[in-house]
């Protein structure tokens, strides 16, 4: 389980204007001030701080047609795209080692649209023949295993991770999955937007089968209806987004021999070795009721339905790597209809996006040499310790927590590991079979490498030094099983700015609060608090303290349930509570740490903004972006993160320092009565 800070691409760039008092400027006079440039001073910050801090940028930066949202991560990526393109083109001209040869092969196969269009779905013929050869339910399961090894998800989800009850052990997990729509709610919700998508889905399946030559006009509709019926059965047995947040309810250990109690018609002792999973005697089942439904569907659905479903899983998973007609139809449904994206990215960017997932860490080695030096790494490593110290003080001063729980919380905080910038050791991709072959086969080869890399962890010591993101990623995460925060170099990037030109107020809002404090707080949110200092799922709280925490968390659930970002759709306060708690905690910790810095103590303004104002605007900078309504609606149904505007206005309304800095009073849009403000950490 990874608790990721930024799930959407967010935004910034310096456009717009705001008045500034020249006699208040420091040495920053004459330099571009991204905070001032993004402002909309016609908005009262006490009414809507997000629009006040970001409105100038929002007005001047419409979302490009090939994007569902637009903002800071895209601008970071724009720089990275150009640099990665040069790396790929240079590798193609003159590969100087095995890794660059793989990069060259991947790039060449993806850019060769003539061959891709000529080949159609023929590169998938081995898998299609395997599906066509199915005669029994045992054959169905055998093909499911083969597809999973190749990165084609079908029927259910599976994977290798640390045992949440014993973080020193890697275990095999089984969970709900197998759906072609984003999650269960798309099969049942009756709001107009979701109904439109659900009603369009069978027609999309039908069209894709026809384009691939896998169905005729006479049987395509029946095929799509059968697939929709099967997926709806799986969706009905799937848990809702908020119900997946309880780690205890989603942790059910079974001996492999006892899995027959929920799936009597699946021989797991025979099936797991087909996945190269060997030598294990137990598995973790997230949602046992889902697997009962899978077992029932195996008995009731026809062989032909299962064969067509598996063809759909194969086609749907690989559509972006096939000929133009199939790729465009896939884009029309999943990007245009679901996310409102108007046009595809240029092909070379799409190839780089795929390459990032396949062999991105190899590119990361080149990135950090150029763009994240030791001075930057030290700045943010020291900042982690500033934030750790701030939370230590807050825990000690809590009035609602008992001393015994406080001491355990402090132990966990002290043991929390930090990973900053890039890994100390890099993965070895030498066995990845990226060669002169069709693009989709190279993607499958990369998937197979990652599958084998994952299952080979079983029975071996946990590698606590491994990273699950590349250094150039604009994101970060807290891993409860390792009790660690992981902060890739890319997350600290402000496009167009050098790190040394960023004042502490901006950085302590943008990085210390929005990222570092956020991730550290995840160790103590509604989910993270349930793991101990060693990463084990274990209750270390007194019953009274647990009740106190839940009562305080209920306030943030209530607060966010009240926000309506699009149409009549509310934020799901329960599903998003962990991220909302982390946002609030990050702001408080970032503020506490910043008040100890020289810039805050001096109190001097820069371009008309006080240190306190620059801190809150720096935080808002990390959540500055535009998003399409369609994508917003999808986010509300599928994402545990609140939309960006509410990740600014929501937690700021609970922060006493914000009220003082911006003189927020009763009657202002940001005002919440003190008795209703969320106070946890």
Tab-separated table of C-alpha atoms in Angstrom, residues 5-6 379-380 383-384 387 474 476 485 487-489 491-494 499 502-520 586-587 589-590 615 617-623:
chain	number	residue	atom	x	y	z
A	5	UNK	CA	0.821	12.631	-2.357
A	6	UNK	CA	0.007	13.857	-5.844
A	379	UNK	CA	18.689	21.136	1.523
A	380	UNK	CA	15.713	18.799	1.363
A	383	UNK	CA	14.146	19.973	5.657
A	384	UNK	CA	12.875	16.481	6.470
A	387	UNK	CA	9.557	18.648	9.791
A	474	UNK	CA	6.759	14.590	-9.834
A	476	UNK	CA	6.113	11.267	-3.501
A	485	UNK	CA	8.851	8.617	3.119
A	487	UNK	CA	10.810	11.973	-2.088
A	488	UNK	CA	12.005	11.793	-5.725
A	489	UNK	CA	14.088	14.677	-7.038
A	491	UNK	CA	8.870	16.598	-6.717
A	492	UNK	CA	10.992	19.569	-5.626
A	493	UNK	CA	11.161	21.111	-9.094
A	494	UNK	CA	9.683	24.539	-9.801
A	499	UNK	CA	16.545	25.849	-6.475
A	502	UNK	CA	13.705	30.012	-4.170
A	503	UNK	CA	13.245	31.743	-0.793
A	504	UNK	CA	12.551	29.655	2.301
A	505	UNK	CA	8.955	30.862	2.675
A	506	UNK	CA	8.062	29.585	-0.781
A	507	UNK	CA	9.980	26.331	-0.335
A	508	UNK	CA	8.619	25.583	3.138
A	509	UNK	CA	5.100	25.927	1.754
A	510	UNK	CA	5.738	24.235	-1.587
A	511	UNK	CA	8.002	21.386	-0.441
A	512	UNK	CA	8.091	21.189	3.369
A	513	UNK	CA	4.324	21.475	3.860
A	514	UNK	CA	2.832	20.208	0.598
A	515	UNK	CA	5.187	17.249	0.245
A	516	UNK	CA	7.452	16.410	3.200
A	517	UNK	CA	5.023	17.262	5.998
A	518	UNK	CA	2.209	15.662	4.041
A	519	UNK	CA	4.059	12.367	3.646
A	520	UNK	CA	5.256	12.265	7.256
A	586	UNK	CA	1.670	18.997	6.339
A	587	UNK	CA	0.620	22.647	6.479
A	589	UNK	CA	4.288	21.087	10.310
A	590	UNK	CA	5.597	23.211	7.467
A	615	UNK	CA	4.408	30.446	2.901
A	617	UNK	CA	1.039	30.971	-1.346
A	618	UNK	CA	3.986	28.592	-1.730
A	619	UNK	CA	1.774	25.753	-0.548
A	620	UNK	CA	-0.963	26.770	-2.986
A	621	UNK	CA	1.597	26.770	-5.786
A	622	UNK	CA	1.868	22.993	-5.429
A	623	UNK	CA	-1.870	22.595	-6.107
